Amino acid sequence: MKKKLLSLFLALTLALSLSVPALAVTAQEAQSDAELLYNLGLFKGTGVNADGSPQFSLDRAPTRAEAVTILVRLLGKEQEAQSRTWTTPFTDVPDWAAPYVGYAYSKGYTNGVDATRFGSSTPVSAAQFLTFLLRSLGYADGTDFSWSSPWTLTDQLEITYGQYNEQTTTFLRADAAAVSASALYAPVKGSDKTLLKQLLDAGALTDSTVVIWDYGPLLFDDDFASFLFYPVEGSPASFTSFKVDKVTVNGLPCETLQVTTPQEVAAYLASLGYDMGGFGYVEITYDEAAALAAADEHYTVGGVTYPLLKFSFTYTATQADGTTVQGSFSDSYYLDE
């Protein structure tokens, strides 16, 4: 019997593998996260570059007013925030930020720096931004985490990876983008949903052209495996074609048979007795014994240690608007015979 080792994650076409930084991220490292969020409609630029692409100003520290605006957009609540007039006790909130501060304050995501000041123009700290974020995911400071060290919980939720602590003195828009992208995979408290799934279910990503997709094995057999690639339920867009350019198992080459368009996938799976849709399908033939012998990672369960089969994929896909997307990802399995 073949068993999956790691839980499948919702794979975003512009960020299939999340970076795990040891330190706070740089503007260059966070660029892909900012682009991903921008294409999902959850992050906006501060201007436009000469080539027409958005400028994100990732090397600049956001103010508290900007940080709350970033949060509200990440939650897919910008339209709701702008749809009404909010009442707050703060006298230092500029007009452009009032809807965002008002919405976040009404939800209990943020407070002021004193009774009448929000501290709109003050740079946001890592602790403050992470606290805003955790509250928006349903976690309560004083119960689930401490507002003075929210990174303890965000590390546990894998929103952060140890890069923030009491000594952190700078929090940039790069940090906000990277943390926000990681938060898409974080669980909402009291739910089995991630933030991304909650956004999909709420229809908050209907304007997105980014394909949000998942994958899974259909069959494992001796020297053989097959995988189906499919859009996540609620995804507003899908690929018109999806081709795996290369597959290796523990670094060893494989032979593949593929169907690469949704129409072909449906027809081929129907011929095999499967009633399921997808945009890409691949059958992989490999030398299982050689792959197991080449394993450099192992997994122990029930006192038994198994060598891992690490499948690594590179792919090229085309979205409905004609945009070509390339990427790579890996997933690991163990054999329990």
Tab-separated table of C-alpha atoms in Angstrom:
chain	number	residue	atom	x	y	z
A	1	MET	CA	0.000	0.000	0.000
A	2	LYS	CA	1.312	3.449	-0.920
A	3	LYS	CA	0.728	6.254	1.560
A	4	LYS	CA	1.082	9.985	1.163
A	5	LEU	CA	3.540	11.562	3.592
A	6	LEU	CA	2.793	15.251	3.372
A	7	SER	CA	-0.544	17.011	3.122
A	8	LEU	CA	-1.296	18.553	-0.237
A	9	PHE	CA	-1.271	22.308	-0.241
A	10	LEU	CA	-3.131	24.661	-2.510
A	11	ALA	CA	-0.572	25.382	-5.203
A	12	LEU	CA	-0.571	28.913	-6.560
A	13	THR	CA	0.822	29.238	-10.048
A	14	LEU	CA	3.160	32.073	-9.181
A	15	ALA	CA	4.420	30.590	-5.911
A	16	LEU	CA	4.372	26.814	-5.871
A	17	SER	CA	7.008	26.553	-3.183
A	18	LEU	CA	7.025	28.962	-0.286
A	19	SER	CA	10.427	30.173	0.800
A	20	VAL	CA	11.499	29.502	4.363
A	21	PRO	CA	13.728	32.465	5.224
A	22	ALA	CA	16.045	32.406	8.204
A	23	LEU	CA	15.962	36.177	8.461
A	24	ALA	CA	13.538	38.904	7.495
A	25	VAL	CA	13.013	38.842	3.737
A	26	THR	CA	14.560	41.256	1.278
A	27	ALA	CA	12.649	43.226	-1.335
A	28	GLN	CA	13.987	40.951	-4.072
A	29	GLU	CA	12.950	37.796	-2.230
A	30	ALA	CA	9.429	39.144	-1.632
A	31	GLN	CA	8.838	40.266	-5.231
A	32	SER	CA	7.174	37.005	-6.270
A	33	ASP	CA	4.943	37.090	-3.183
A	34	ALA	CA	3.871	40.647	-3.991
A	35	GLU	CA	3.173	39.703	-7.623
A	36	LEU	CA	1.144	36.692	-6.541
A	37	LEU	CA	-0.998	38.714	-4.153
A	38	TYR	CA	-1.373	41.476	-6.749
A	39	ASN	CA	-2.631	39.018	-9.367
A	40	LEU	CA	-5.055	37.571	-6.846
A	41	GLY	CA	-6.385	41.089	-6.211
A	42	LEU	CA	-5.206	41.026	-2.589
A	43	PHE	CA	-2.328	43.533	-2.739
A	44	LYS	CA	-1.777	46.771	-4.603
A	45	GLY	CA	1.223	48.679	-5.812
A	46	THR	CA	2.322	52.159	-4.855
A	47	GLY	CA	2.802	53.243	-8.460
A	48	VAL	CA	3.678	52.010	-11.934
A	49	ASN	CA	7.089	51.175	-13.378
A	50	ALA	CA	8.242	52.398	-16.793
A	51	ASP	CA	7.217	49.066	-18.373
A	52	GLY	CA	3.684	49.348	-16.953
A	53	SER	CA	4.197	46.778	-14.187
A	54	PRO	CA	3.154	47.637	-10.625
A	55	GLN	CA	5.702	49.164	-8.285
A	56	PHE	CA	5.463	47.692	-4.795
A	57	SER	CA	8.031	49.752	-2.823
A	58	LEU	CA	9.026	46.612	-0.948
A	59	ASP	CA	12.118	48.201	0.557
A	60	ARG	CA	10.059	50.788	2.454
A	61	ALA	CA	8.566	50.430	5.932
A	62	PRO	CA	4.747	50.664	5.898
A	63	THR	CA	2.938	52.881	8.368
A	64	ARG	CA	0.274	51.518	10.690
A	65	ALA	CA	-2.397	52.963	8.376
A	66	GLU	CA	-0.801	51.234	5.374
A	67	ALA	CA	-0.428	47.987	7.324
A	68	VAL	CA	-4.136	47.871	8.155
A	69	THR	CA	-4.938	48.640	4.510
A	70	ILE	CA	-2.735	45.709	3.433
A	71	LEU	CA	-4.555	43.487	5.932
A	72	VAL	CA	-8.058	44.451	4.794
A	73	ARG	CA	-7.131	43.812	1.149
A	74	LEU	CA	-5.603	40.441	2.066
A	75	LEU	CA	-8.910	39.461	3.687
A	76	GLY	CA	-10.802	40.352	0.497
A	77	LYS	CA	-12.740	43.029	2.395
A	78	GLU	CA	-11.697	46.214	0.606
A	79	GLN	CA	-15.069	46.689	-1.097
A	80	GLU	CA	-16.934	46.138	2.167
A	81	ALA	CA	-14.623	48.549	3.972
A	82	GLN	CA	-15.240	51.240	1.366
A	83	SER	CA	-18.985	50.691	1.233
A	84	ARG	CA	-19.838	52.501	4.452
A	85	THR	CA	-18.742	55.170	6.894
A	86	TRP	CA	-17.104	53.870	10.051
A	87	THR	CA	-16.926	55.487	13.476
A	88	THR	CA	-13.663	55.394	15.420
A	89	PRO	CA	-12.290	57.500	18.280
A	90	PHE	CA	-9.163	58.381	16.314
A	91	THR	CA	-8.349	61.916	15.208
A	92	ASP	CA	-5.187	61.171	13.201
A	93	VAL	CA	-6.506	58.893	10.429
A	94	PRO	CA	-6.200	60.382	6.915
A	95	ASP	CA	-9.273	60.221	4.678
A	96	TRP	CA	-7.820	57.581	2.351
A	97	ALA	CA	-7.181	55.212	5.301
A	98	ALA	CA	-10.442	55.816	7.167
A	99	PRO	CA	-12.403	52.932	5.558
A	100	TYR	CA	-9.628	50.431	6.293
A	101	VAL	CA	-8.910	51.568	9.839
A	102	GLY	CA	-12.637	51.796	10.526
A	103	TYR	CA	-13.316	48.290	9.243
A	104	ALA	CA	-10.368	46.730	11.111
A	105	TYR	CA	-11.229	48.596	14.328
A	106	SER	CA	-14.873	47.500	14.148
A	107	LYS	CA	-13.769	43.877	13.803
A	108	GLY	CA	-11.355	44.089	16.719
A	109	TYR	CA	-8.279	43.516	14.551
A	110	THR	CA	-6.574	46.713	15.661
A	111	ASN	CA	-6.627	49.347	18.383
A	112	GLY	CA	-5.070	52.768	18.728
A	113	VAL	CA	-1.822	53.781	20.359
A	114	ASP	CA	-3.918	55.726	22.869
A	115	ALA	CA	-7.539	56.738	23.374
A	116	THR	CA	-7.707	59.186	20.449
A	117	ARG	CA	-4.730	58.372	18.228
A	118	PHE	CA	-4.333	55.442	15.876
A	119	GLY	CA	-0.685	56.238	15.150
A	120	SER	CA	-1.434	56.310	11.428
A	121	SER	CA	1.936	57.707	10.330
A	122	THR	CA	4.030	55.571	12.711
A	123	PRO	CA	5.889	52.653	11.098
A	124	VAL	CA	4.226	49.362	11.938
A	125	SER	CA	6.277	46.851	13.913
A	126	ALA	CA	6.520	43.140	13.219
A	127	ALA	CA	4.654	42.414	16.457
A	128	GLN	CA	1.831	44.775	15.514
A	129	PHE	CA	1.386	43.424	11.976
A	130	LEU	CA	1.444	39.792	13.119
A	131	THR	CA	-1.037	40.623	15.878
A	132	PHE	CA	-3.410	42.275	13.371
A	133	LEU	CA	-3.112	39.213	11.147
A	134	LEU	CA	-3.689	36.635	13.872
A	135	ARG	CA	-6.736	38.484	15.162
A	136	SER	CA	-8.181	38.519	11.636
A	137	LEU	CA	-7.742	34.728	11.498
A	138	GLY	CA	-9.775	34.388	14.697
A	139	TYR	CA	-6.942	33.998	17.215
A	140	ALA	CA	-7.200	36.014	20.424
A	141	ASP	CA	-4.287	37.742	22.090
A	142	GLY	CA	-4.173	36.891	25.758
A	143	THR	CA	-5.674	33.481	25.016
A	144	ASP	CA	-4.068	32.023	21.890
A	145	PHE	CA	-0.994	34.227	21.806
A	146	SER	CA	0.669	37.228	23.424
A	147	TRP	CA	0.555	40.523	21.506
A	148	SER	CA	4.154	41.153	22.596
A	149	SER	CA	5.390	37.925	20.951
A	150	PRO	CA	2.870	36.892	18.270
A	151	TRP	CA	5.665	35.184	16.288
A	152	THR	CA	5.401	32.236	18.677
A	153	LEU	CA	2.009	31.380	17.186
A	154	THR	CA	2.757	32.499	13.616
A	155	ASP	CA	5.810	30.197	13.667
A	156	GLN	CA	3.573	27.326	14.814
A	157	LEU	CA	1.087	28.103	12.031
A	158	GLU	CA	3.979	28.331	9.533
A	159	ILE	CA	3.099	31.887	8.609
A	160	THR	CA	6.587	32.824	9.763
A	161	TYR	CA	9.682	30.712	10.276
A	162	GLY	CA	11.609	32.234	13.140
A	163	GLN	CA	12.648	35.391	11.326
A	164	TYR	CA	10.917	37.725	13.818
A	165	ASN	CA	11.576	38.135	17.530
A	166	GLU	CA	12.049	40.758	20.247
A	167	GLN	CA	15.181	42.039	18.497
A	168	THR	CA	13.405	42.757	15.192
A	169	THR	CA	13.624	46.503	14.607
A	170	THR	CA	12.524	46.839	10.988
A	171	PHE	CA	9.405	45.603	9.229
A	172	LEU	CA	9.211	46.420	5.510
A	173	ARG	CA	6.536	46.114	2.854
A	174	ALA	CA	8.614	43.109	1.736
A	175	ASP	CA	7.894	41.486	5.096
A	176	ALA	CA	4.213	42.341	4.815
A	177	ALA	CA	4.013	40.749	1.354
A	178	ALA	CA	5.878	37.587	2.368
A	179	VAL	CA	3.890	37.131	5.575
A	180	SER	CA	0.604	37.774	3.752
A	181	ALA	CA	1.418	35.191	1.077
A	182	SER	CA	2.263	32.591	3.733
A	183	ALA	CA	-0.932	33.434	5.606
A	184	LEU	CA	-2.987	32.199	2.652
A	185	TYR	CA	-2.109	28.673	3.766
A	186	ALA	CA	-2.792	29.297	7.455
A	187	PRO	CA	-5.815	27.723	9.159
A	188	VAL	CA	-8.637	29.960	10.292
A	189	LYS	CA	-9.279	29.270	13.991
A	190	GLY	CA	-12.143	26.882	14.622
A	191	SER	CA	-12.256	25.784	10.998
A	192	ASP	CA	-10.628	23.232	8.744
A	193	LYS	CA	-10.276	25.932	6.097
A	194	THR	CA	-7.213	27.915	5.183
A	195	LEU	CA	-7.496	31.640	4.582
A	196	LEU	CA	-7.203	30.937	0.854
A	197	LYS	CA	-10.073	28.454	0.934
A	198	GLN	CA	-12.171	30.920	2.901
A	199	LEU	CA	-11.494	33.573	0.258
A	200	LEU	CA	-12.473	31.155	-2.511
A	201	ASP	CA	-15.671	30.094	-0.766
A	202	ALA	CA	-16.623	33.726	-0.175
A	203	GLY	CA	-16.145	34.571	-3.859
A	204	ALA	CA	-13.483	37.122	-2.956
A	205	LEU	CA	-11.192	36.086	-5.819
A	206	THR	CA	-13.645	36.302	-8.707
A	207	ASP	CA	-11.626	39.052	-10.397
A	208	SER	CA	-8.430	37.023	-10.248
A	209	THR	CA	-6.906	35.570	-13.412
A	210	VAL	CA	-4.462	33.439	-11.430
A	211	VAL	CA	-5.166	29.709	-11.563
A	212	ILE	CA	-5.409	28.242	-8.069
A	213	TRP	CA	-4.806	24.539	-8.382
A	214	ASP	CA	-4.090	21.313	-6.602
A	215	TYR	CA	-2.906	17.852	-7.603
A	216	GLY	CA	-2.947	14.322	-6.335
A	217	PRO	CA	-1.982	10.765	-7.264
A	218	LEU	CA	-4.669	8.626	-8.870
A	219	LEU	CA	-2.757	5.376	-8.796
A	220	PHE	CA	0.456	3.841	-7.462
A	221	ASP	CA	1.646	0.459	-8.689
A	222	ASP	CA	5.029	-1.223	-9.119
A	223	ASP	CA	7.250	1.120	-11.156
A	224	PHE	CA	4.193	3.252	-12.017
A	225	ALA	CA	2.371	6.315	-10.713
A	226	SER	CA	-0.234	8.651	-12.167
A	227	PHE	CA	-1.127	12.207	-11.131
A	228	LEU	CA	-4.065	14.468	-11.895
A	229	PHE	CA	-3.798	18.275	-11.855
A	230	TYR	CA	-7.037	20.183	-11.319
A	231	PRO	CA	-8.385	23.604	-10.285
A	232	VAL	CA	-9.317	24.045	-6.647
A	233	GLU	CA	-13.071	24.304	-6.139
A	234	GLY	CA	-14.032	27.944	-6.423
A	235	SER	CA	-10.998	28.938	-8.469
A	236	PRO	CA	-12.114	31.607	-10.960
A	237	ALA	CA	-9.661	30.522	-13.662
A	238	SER	CA	-8.148	27.366	-15.088
A	239	PHE	CA	-5.350	26.381	-17.432
A	240	THR	CA	-6.094	25.729	-21.093
A	241	SER	CA	-3.092	23.411	-21.171
A	242	PHE	CA	-0.721	21.955	-18.597
A	243	LYS	CA	2.426	20.085	-19.648
A	244	VAL	CA	4.929	18.431	-17.332
A	245	ASP	CA	8.320	19.124	-18.873
A	246	LYS	CA	10.338	16.835	-16.623
A	247	VAL	CA	9.767	14.354	-13.806
A	248	THR	CA	12.381	12.749	-11.599
A	249	VAL	CA	12.045	10.363	-8.660
A	250	ASN	CA	14.869	10.813	-6.155
A	251	GLY	CA	16.823	12.459	-8.943
A	252	LEU	CA	16.396	9.578	-11.414
A	253	PRO	CA	14.744	10.205	-14.810
A	254	CYS	CA	11.294	8.827	-15.678
A	255	GLU	CA	9.256	8.113	-18.759
A	256	THR	CA	5.878	9.849	-19.005
A	257	LEU	CA	2.615	9.628	-20.897
A	258	GLN	CA	0.574	12.820	-20.737
A	259	VAL	CA	-2.694	14.412	-21.712
A	260	THR	CA	-2.399	18.165	-21.505
A	261	THR	CA	-5.759	19.889	-22.105
A	262	PRO	CA	-8.989	19.720	-20.070
A	263	GLN	CA	-10.937	18.122	-22.922
A	264	GLU	CA	-8.336	15.405	-23.444
A	265	VAL	CA	-8.047	14.767	-19.707
A	266	ALA	CA	-11.809	14.250	-19.311
A	267	ALA	CA	-11.961	11.892	-22.283
A	268	TYR	CA	-8.909	9.894	-21.241
A	269	LEU	CA	-10.013	9.478	-17.630
A	270	ALA	CA	-13.487	8.432	-18.780
A	271	SER	CA	-11.855	5.707	-20.858
A	272	LEU	CA	-10.155	4.480	-17.665
A	273	GLY	CA	-13.397	4.551	-15.698
A	274	TYR	CA	-12.763	7.791	-13.799
A	275	ASP	CA	-15.491	10.420	-13.687
A	276	MET	CA	-13.421	13.455	-12.759
A	277	GLY	CA	-12.163	16.602	-14.400
A	278	GLY	CA	-8.763	18.197	-14.551
A	279	PHE	CA	-6.509	20.192	-16.821
A	280	GLY	CA	-3.479	17.889	-16.852
A	281	TYR	CA	-2.756	14.198	-16.343
A	282	VAL	CA	0.542	12.299	-16.361
A	283	GLU	CA	1.464	8.614	-16.086
A	284	ILE	CA	4.991	8.022	-14.809
A	285	THR	CA	7.056	4.888	-15.347
A	286	TYR	CA	10.192	4.603	-13.232
A	287	ASP	CA	12.551	2.090	-11.613
A	288	GLU	CA	11.090	1.824	-8.124
A	289	ALA	CA	13.927	-0.275	-6.689
A	290	ALA	CA	16.570	2.125	-7.981
A	291	ALA	CA	14.612	5.125	-6.720
A	292	LEU	CA	14.303	3.622	-3.245
A	293	ALA	CA	18.024	2.842	-3.211
A	294	ALA	CA	18.753	6.468	-4.182
A	295	ALA	CA	16.590	7.939	-1.396
A	296	ASP	CA	18.367	10.459	0.811
A	297	GLU	CA	15.333	11.191	3.019
A	298	HIS	CA	13.431	8.794	5.272
A	299	TYR	CA	10.270	8.776	7.341
A	300	THR	CA	9.640	6.786	10.532
A	301	VAL	CA	6.155	5.747	11.613
A	302	GLY	CA	5.135	2.977	14.022
A	303	GLY	CA	8.777	2.180	14.692
A	304	VAL	CA	9.440	1.461	11.008
A	305	THR	CA	11.640	3.697	8.848
A	306	TYR	CA	10.769	4.049	5.157
A	307	PRO	CA	12.823	5.594	2.351
A	308	LEU	CA	10.943	8.432	0.648
A	309	LEU	CA	10.105	8.632	-3.022
A	310	LYS	CA	10.480	12.301	-3.899
A	311	PHE	CA	8.704	13.160	-7.152
A	312	SER	CA	9.984	16.424	-8.654
A	313	PHE	CA	8.068	18.125	-11.462
A	314	THR	CA	8.811	21.041	-13.753
A	315	TYR	CA	5.902	22.267	-15.856
A	316	THR	CA	4.689	24.762	-18.437
A	317	ALA	CA	1.045	25.836	-18.408
A	318	THR	CA	-1.109	28.279	-20.347
A	319	GLN	CA	-3.875	30.304	-18.719
A	320	ALA	CA	-7.099	31.352	-20.394
A	321	ASP	CA	-5.679	34.803	-21.192
A	322	GLY	CA	-2.753	33.228	-23.033
A	323	THR	CA	-0.238	33.838	-20.249
A	324	THR	CA	2.407	31.134	-20.012
A	325	VAL	CA	3.353	30.038	-16.503
A	326	GLN	CA	6.390	27.920	-15.664
A	327	GLY	CA	7.316	26.431	-12.338
A	328	SER	CA	8.463	23.424	-10.361
A	329	PHE	CA	7.461	21.553	-7.225
A	330	SER	CA	8.170	18.323	-5.375
A	331	ASP	CA	6.171	15.936	-3.241
A	332	SER	CA	7.205	12.909	-1.173
A	333	TYR	CA	5.631	9.511	-0.565
A	334	TYR	CA	6.598	6.355	1.268
A	335	LEU	CA	5.770	2.738	0.496
A	336	ASP	CA	4.034	0.656	3.131
A	337	GLU	CA	3.858	-2.791	1.610
